[in-house]
Short mmCIF file of C-alpha atoms in Angstrom, two decimals:
data_model
loop_
_atom_site.label_atom_id
_atom_site.label_comp_id
_atom_site.label_asym_id
_atom_site.label_seq_id
_atom_site.Cartn_x
_atom_site.Cartn_y
_atom_site.Cartn_z
CA MET A 1 53.01 99.82 96.88
CA LEU A 2 55.76 102.21 95.89
CA VAL A 3 54.09 102.97 92.57
CA VAL A 4 50.88 103.92 94.35
CA THR A 5 52.76 106.33 96.58
CA ALA A 6 54.58 107.93 93.69
CA LEU A 7 51.24 108.35 91.94
CA ALA A 8 49.92 110.13 95.01
CA VAL A 9 52.82 112.58 94.90
CA VAL A 10 52.14 113.46 91.29
CA ARG A 11 48.45 113.90 91.93
CA THR A 12 48.72 116.10 94.99
CA ARG A 13 50.68 118.62 92.94
CA SER A 14 47.49 119.30 91.03
CA LEU A 15 46.09 122.72 91.85
CA PHE A 16 42.41 121.77 91.71
CA ALA A 17 40.31 119.74 94.10
CA VAL A 18 43.07 119.86 96.69
CA VAL A 19 40.84 118.76 99.50
CA MET A 20 39.53 115.70 97.66
CA LEU A 21 43.07 114.80 96.69
CA SER A 22 44.14 115.01 100.29
CA GLY A 23 41.38 112.52 101.09
CA VAL A 24 42.64 110.26 98.30
CA PHE A 25 46.15 110.65 99.64
CA SER A 26 45.04 109.57 103.11
CA LEU A 27 43.24 106.54 101.72
CA LEU A 28 46.27 105.47 99.69
CA SER A 29 48.49 105.90 102.71
CA ALA A 30 46.06 103.70 104.64
CA LEU A 31 46.54 101.01 101.98
CA LEU A 32 50.28 101.39 102.38
CA PHE A 33 49.92 100.97 106.14
CA VAL A 34 48.07 97.70 105.59
CA THR A 35 50.85 96.36 103.41
CA MET A 36 53.34 97.35 106.11
CA ASP A 37 51.41 95.29 108.72
CA ALA A 38 50.04 98.30 110.59
CA VAL A 39 46.34 97.49 110.40
CA ASP A 40 45.36 99.60 113.43
CA VAL A 41 47.11 102.61 111.99
CA ALA A 42 45.39 101.99 108.66
CA PHE A 43 41.98 101.96 110.35
CA THR A 44 42.67 105.20 112.11
CA GLU A 45 44.14 106.87 109.07
CA ALA A 46 41.20 105.88 106.87
CA ALA A 47 38.65 107.04 109.43
CA VAL A 48 40.40 110.14 110.71
CA GLY A 49 42.62 111.24 107.84
CA ALA A 50 40.31 110.48 104.95
CA GLY A 51 37.08 111.01 106.88
CA ILE A 52 37.14 113.67 109.57
CA SER A 53 39.94 115.77 108.08
CA THR A 54 38.17 115.96 104.73
CA VAL A 55 34.91 116.95 106.39
CA LEU A 56 36.66 119.64 108.42
CA LEU A 57 38.42 120.97 105.32
CA LEU A 58 35.15 121.03 103.38
CA GLY A 59 33.50 122.88 106.24
CA THR A 60 36.24 125.46 106.17
CA LEU A 61 35.90 125.83 102.41
CA ALA A 62 32.18 126.38 102.82
CA LEU A 63 32.83 129.12 105.38
CA THR A 64 35.61 130.80 103.39
CA SER A 65 36.40 130.97 99.69
CA ARG A 66 36.70 128.15 97.22
CA TYR A 67 39.33 129.40 94.81
CA GLU A 68 43.00 129.99 95.24
CA ARG A 69 44.41 133.17 93.82
CA THR A 70 47.38 132.28 91.67
CA ALA A 71 49.43 135.44 92.21
CA ARG A 72 52.47 134.52 94.24
CA GLN A 73 56.11 135.38 94.56
CA SER A 74 58.86 133.52 92.74
CA PRO A 75 59.20 129.89 93.91
CA LEU A 76 63.00 129.99 93.96
CA VAL A 77 63.49 130.41 97.70
CA PRO A 78 61.00 127.65 98.69
CA VAL A 79 62.56 125.29 96.15
CA ALA A 80 65.99 125.97 97.60
CA VAL A 81 64.75 125.39 101.14
CA VAL A 82 63.06 122.16 100.13
CA LEU A 83 66.09 120.87 98.23
CA VAL A 84 68.48 121.60 101.08
CA THR A 85 66.20 119.93 103.63
CA GLY A 86 65.68 116.95 101.35
CA ALA A 87 69.43 116.55 100.82
CA ALA A 88 70.03 116.65 104.57
CA LEU A 89 67.36 114.00 105.13
CA PHE A 90 68.76 111.89 102.31
CA TYR A 91 72.18 112.05 103.91
CA GLY A 92 70.59 110.90 107.15
CA THR A 93 69.06 107.81 105.55
CA LEU A 94 72.43 106.46 104.44
CA ASP A 95 72.99 105.10 107.94
CA MET A 96 69.55 103.52 108.18
CA PRO A 97 69.09 99.73 108.06
CA ASN A 98 67.52 98.15 104.99
CA PHE A 99 63.74 98.02 104.74
CA GLY A 100 62.36 95.01 106.62
CA ASP A 101 65.73 93.98 107.98
CA PRO A 102 65.13 91.67 111.00
CA ALA A 103 68.52 92.71 112.44
CA ALA A 104 67.60 96.42 112.51
CA PRO A 105 68.05 98.13 115.89
CA ALA A 106 64.35 98.98 116.04
CA SER A 107 63.48 95.27 115.95
CA ASN A 108 65.92 94.12 118.60
CA HIS A 109 65.86 96.36 121.62
CA VAL A 110 62.63 96.32 123.62
CA TYR A 111 60.39 94.90 120.92
CA PRO A 112 60.86 91.16 121.68
CA ASP A 113 60.07 91.91 125.30
CA TYR A 114 56.70 93.40 124.47
CA ILE A 115 55.83 90.48 122.21
CA ALA A 116 56.86 87.89 124.80
CA ARG A 117 55.31 89.43 127.90
CA SER A 118 52.07 91.01 126.73
CA VAL A 119 50.31 87.63 126.63
CA ASP A 120 50.97 86.95 130.30
CA GLN A 121 50.64 90.50 131.55
CA ILE A 122 47.78 91.92 129.49
CA ASP A 123 46.16 88.91 127.76
CA VAL A 124 44.83 90.91 124.82
CA PRO A 125 45.32 89.39 121.36
CA ASN A 126 46.13 92.71 119.72
CA ILE A 127 49.58 93.80 120.87
CA VAL A 128 49.05 97.36 119.67
CA THR A 129 45.99 97.69 121.86
CA ALA A 130 47.83 96.17 124.79
CA ILE A 131 50.66 98.67 124.52
CA LEU A 132 48.44 101.66 123.77
CA ALA A 133 46.01 101.15 126.60
CA SER A 134 48.21 99.57 129.20
CA TYR A 135 51.96 100.00 128.91
CA ARG A 136 51.62 103.44 127.35
CA GLY A 137 48.40 104.41 129.11
CA PHE A 138 49.76 107.73 130.28
CA ASP A 139 50.67 108.71 126.72
CA THR A 140 47.11 108.05 125.70
CA LEU A 141 45.88 110.14 128.61
CA GLY A 142 48.10 112.98 127.41
CA GLU A 143 46.72 112.53 123.92
CA VAL A 144 43.19 112.87 125.24
CA ALA A 145 44.27 116.05 127.00
CA VAL A 146 45.62 117.42 123.71
CA VAL A 147 42.42 116.59 121.86
CA PHE A 148 40.36 118.18 124.64
CA THR A 149 42.45 121.36 124.52
CA ALA A 150 42.12 121.53 120.75
CA GLY A 151 38.37 121.01 121.00
CA VAL A 152 38.03 123.81 123.53
CA GLY A 153 40.21 126.06 121.37
CA VAL A 154 38.12 125.39 118.27
CA LEU A 155 34.92 126.03 120.17
CA LEU A 156 36.24 129.33 121.54
CA LEU A 157 37.36 130.45 118.10
CA ILE A 158 34.17 129.45 116.35
CA SER A 159 31.57 130.17 119.02
CA GLY A 160 31.31 133.87 118.27
CA LEU A 161 30.67 133.15 114.62
CA ARG A 162 27.02 132.29 114.89
CA ARG A 163 26.33 135.25 117.11
CA ARG A 164 28.03 137.69 114.76
CA ARG A 165 26.47 136.30 111.62
CA LYS A 166 22.83 137.06 111.04
CA GLY A 167 20.62 134.45 109.41
CA GLY A 168 22.11 131.71 111.56
CA SER A 169 24.19 129.89 108.99
CA LYS A 170 25.46 126.64 110.32
CA ALA A 171 28.51 126.85 112.53
CA LYS A 172 31.42 124.60 111.80
CA GLN A 173 31.55 121.23 113.47
CA GLU A 174 33.00 121.46 116.90
CA GLY A 175 36.22 119.71 117.89
CA PRO A 176 37.39 116.33 116.71
CA ARG A 177 35.75 113.27 118.16
CA ALA A 178 38.55 110.81 117.90
CA MET B 1 81.59 105.98 99.42
CA LEU B 2 80.28 104.98 96.03
CA GLU B 3 80.79 101.26 96.50
CA GLU B 4 78.17 101.42 99.25
CA PHE B 5 75.52 101.93 96.59
CA THR B 6 74.93 98.31 95.74
CA TRP B 7 71.63 97.20 94.26
CA GLU B 8 70.56 95.77 97.60
CA PHE B 9 71.33 99.03 99.40
CA ILE B 10 69.33 101.06 96.89
CA VAL B 11 66.29 98.76 97.03
CA GLY B 12 66.45 98.61 100.83
CA HIS B 13 66.51 102.38 101.14
CA MET B 14 64.02 103.19 98.39
CA ASN B 15 61.21 103.48 100.95
CA TYR B 16 63.00 106.19 102.93
CA TRP B 17 63.77 108.13 99.78
CA LEU B 18 60.18 107.96 98.57
CA PHE B 19 58.92 109.22 101.91
CA ILE B 20 61.46 112.03 101.82
CA VAL B 21 60.16 113.05 98.39
CA LEU B 22 56.61 113.05 99.77
CA MET B 23 57.69 115.05 102.81
CA MET B 24 59.41 117.62 100.65
CA THR B 25 56.30 117.90 98.47
CA GLY B 26 54.29 118.72 101.57
CA LEU B 27 56.93 121.16 102.81
CA TYR B 28 56.97 122.90 99.43
CA VAL B 29 53.21 123.37 99.54
CA VAL B 30 53.49 124.81 103.06
CA VAL B 31 56.29 127.22 102.18
CA ALA B 32 55.44 128.29 98.64
CA ARG B 33 51.67 128.47 98.46
CA GLY B 34 49.89 131.54 99.80
CA ASN B 35 46.48 130.01 100.40
CA LEU B 36 46.05 129.07 104.05
CA VAL B 37 43.80 126.03 103.41
CA LYS B 38 46.38 124.73 100.98
CA LYS B 39 49.06 125.19 103.60
CA ILE B 40 47.08 122.99 105.97
CA VAL B 41 46.72 120.30 103.30
CA GLY B 42 50.47 120.47 102.70
CA LEU B 43 51.05 120.09 106.40
CA ASN B 44 48.84 116.99 106.38
CA ILE B 45 50.82 115.47 103.52
CA PHE B 46 54.06 116.16 105.37
CA GLN B 47 52.63 114.59 108.50
CA VAL B 48 51.38 111.43 106.80
CA SER B 49 54.74 110.87 105.12
CA VAL B 50 56.46 111.07 108.49
CA PHE B 51 53.96 108.45 109.72
CA MET B 52 54.80 106.22 106.77
CA LEU B 53 58.50 106.60 107.53
CA TYR B 54 57.96 105.43 111.10
CA ILE B 55 55.75 102.50 110.11
CA SER B 56 58.29 101.41 107.51
CA ILE B 57 60.94 101.29 110.24
CA GLY B 58 58.75 98.86 112.19
CA LYS B 59 58.21 96.48 109.27
CA ILE B 60 60.03 93.16 109.37
CA THR B 61 60.33 91.04 106.25
CA GLY B 62 58.13 87.95 106.54
CA GLY B 63 56.41 89.48 109.54
CA THR B 64 52.69 89.75 110.06
CA ALA B 65 50.42 92.24 111.81
CA PRO B 66 51.08 92.23 115.56
CA ILE B 67 47.91 90.39 116.57
CA PHE B 68 48.02 87.00 118.27
CA SER B 69 45.83 84.29 116.86
CA THR B 70 43.18 82.91 119.20
CA ASN B 71 41.17 79.72 119.29
CA LEU B 72 37.37 79.62 119.39
CA GLN B 73 37.23 80.19 123.14
CA GLY B 74 39.21 83.39 122.72
CA LYS B 75 42.30 81.92 124.32
CA ILE B 76 45.56 83.12 122.83
CA LYS B 77 47.55 80.51 120.99
CA LEU B 78 51.25 81.25 120.98
CA ASP B 79 53.18 80.15 117.93
CA PRO B 80 56.90 80.84 118.18
CA GLU B 81 57.22 80.40 114.41
CA ILE B 82 55.32 83.58 113.61
CA VAL B 83 57.27 86.80 113.28
CA TYR B 84 55.33 89.93 114.22
CA SER B 85 56.17 93.38 112.94
CA ASN B 86 57.22 95.90 115.56
CA PRO B 87 54.09 97.23 117.31
CA LEU B 88 55.79 100.18 119.01
CA PRO B 89 55.86 102.53 115.98
CA HIS B 90 52.21 101.66 115.38
CA VAL B 91 51.25 102.82 118.86
CA LEU B 92 53.29 105.98 118.47
CA ILE B 93 51.69 106.80 115.14
CA LEU B 94 48.16 106.07 116.36
CA THR B 95 48.67 108.78 118.95
CA ALA B 96 50.25 111.07 116.36
CA ILE B 97 47.34 110.73 113.91
CA VAL B 98 44.80 111.82 116.50
CA VAL B 99 46.97 114.72 117.64
CA GLY B 100 47.42 115.64 113.97
CA VAL B 101 43.68 115.94 113.49
CA ALA B 102 43.49 118.09 116.61
CA THR B 103 46.07 120.51 115.21
CA THR B 104 44.39 120.48 111.79
CA SER B 105 41.02 121.38 113.25
CA LEU B 106 42.56 124.15 115.35
CA GLY B 107 44.33 125.54 112.28
CA LEU B 108 41.12 125.46 110.27
CA ALA B 109 39.26 127.25 113.05
CA LEU B 110 41.97 129.93 113.00
CA ILE B 111 41.53 130.22 109.22
CA VAL B 112 37.79 130.74 109.60
CA ARG B 113 38.46 133.45 112.18
CA ILE B 114 41.08 135.12 109.95
CA ARG B 115 38.71 135.09 107.01
CA GLU B 116 36.06 136.72 109.16
CA GLU B 117 38.43 139.44 110.31
CA TYR B 118 40.35 140.15 107.11
CA GLY B 119 38.01 138.90 104.38
CA THR B 120 40.74 136.87 102.73
CA ILE B 121 42.65 133.65 103.30
CA GLU B 122 45.61 134.53 101.09
CA GLU B 123 48.86 135.23 102.90
CA GLN B 124 49.67 138.11 100.55
CA GLY B 125 46.32 139.81 101.10
CA ILE B 126 46.65 139.53 104.87
CA LEU B 127 50.15 141.03 104.78
CA THR B 128 48.94 143.96 102.65
CA ILE B 129 46.08 144.69 105.05
CA GLU B 130 48.43 144.53 108.03
CA ARG B 131 50.86 146.95 106.38
CA ASP B 132 48.08 149.40 105.64
CA MET B 133 46.89 149.18 109.23
CA VAL B 134 50.36 149.92 110.57
CA HIS B 135 50.72 152.90 108.21
CA GLU B 136 47.37 154.26 109.28
CA GLU B 137 48.25 153.85 112.94
CA GLU B 138 51.56 155.64 112.51
CA ARG B 139 49.88 158.49 110.67
CA VAL B 140 47.26 158.94 113.38
CA HIS B 141 49.89 158.71 116.08
CA GLY B 142 52.10 161.27 114.32
CA GLU B 143 49.21 163.74 113.99
CA ALA B 144 48.38 163.35 117.65
CA MET B 145 51.96 164.20 118.55
CA GLY B 146 51.63 167.35 116.48
CA GLY B 147 54.30 166.61 113.95
CA ARG B 148 55.25 164.21 111.22
CA GLY B 149 55.40 160.75 112.71
#
């Protein structure tokens, strides 16, 4: 699992076929989610990350240019920024519990409550679904609002395109349907 | 300080460190590359590594996916022996993935618009065009005021 991830890092540094590699990256991360017991997340990542995102990126490439110009300023400042941020994050992980530790704070606070009560209260076999749709229903409503806003924004930005362009080339897909 | 770094500690924290490396790869692409589409891809990589970090926090050794087993009638069978991984990060990340796609699509729509307006999707090209526009505006303004702007 860790080897696969490391491989993904090396590959995404490649300059060519960036979009396809991002799809590959999403798919690999979906595999990683499965091994970490998050099957629902893996579904969504494979469908949305590897599917819809790639299609949207390809659509953008079709509407814009396909090649990256290589002229750019010296990479020293970005490297410094990245190294400093990475060091800060690394320092932060020193206090974290070990991977998979049953005594970790995340696994002891409200989590046993959800496991114990969702059978009686919701009666849905999938605990993730029970929490998403019931306990955290308002979050999901907010999420739908975000997606709706984004869809409207995309439509507003794109809608003039067809009018301005003669020959009626295909407009980009409208907002995400997730 | 150094005696903390036992073999167990290093193995137990390897996942966080790998995800940090992935995150920093994404951040580097966002900061250093001039192409706007590439920036979006970098942002996606960054995002997915944050997701992986969260999911790895929810994992419990020996745990299984948080789905109850049912019998043939669809009734839930409770087995106190089974350990389930923490479902709360999963819920959080499900929401985050969908919101992530929403932001990605909005960013891509902006890129299409920028390309239409400026004819380029390179940061450097856009900056050059903007600078020229400002210069032109100042020149016109200065002439209108009857002097050297």
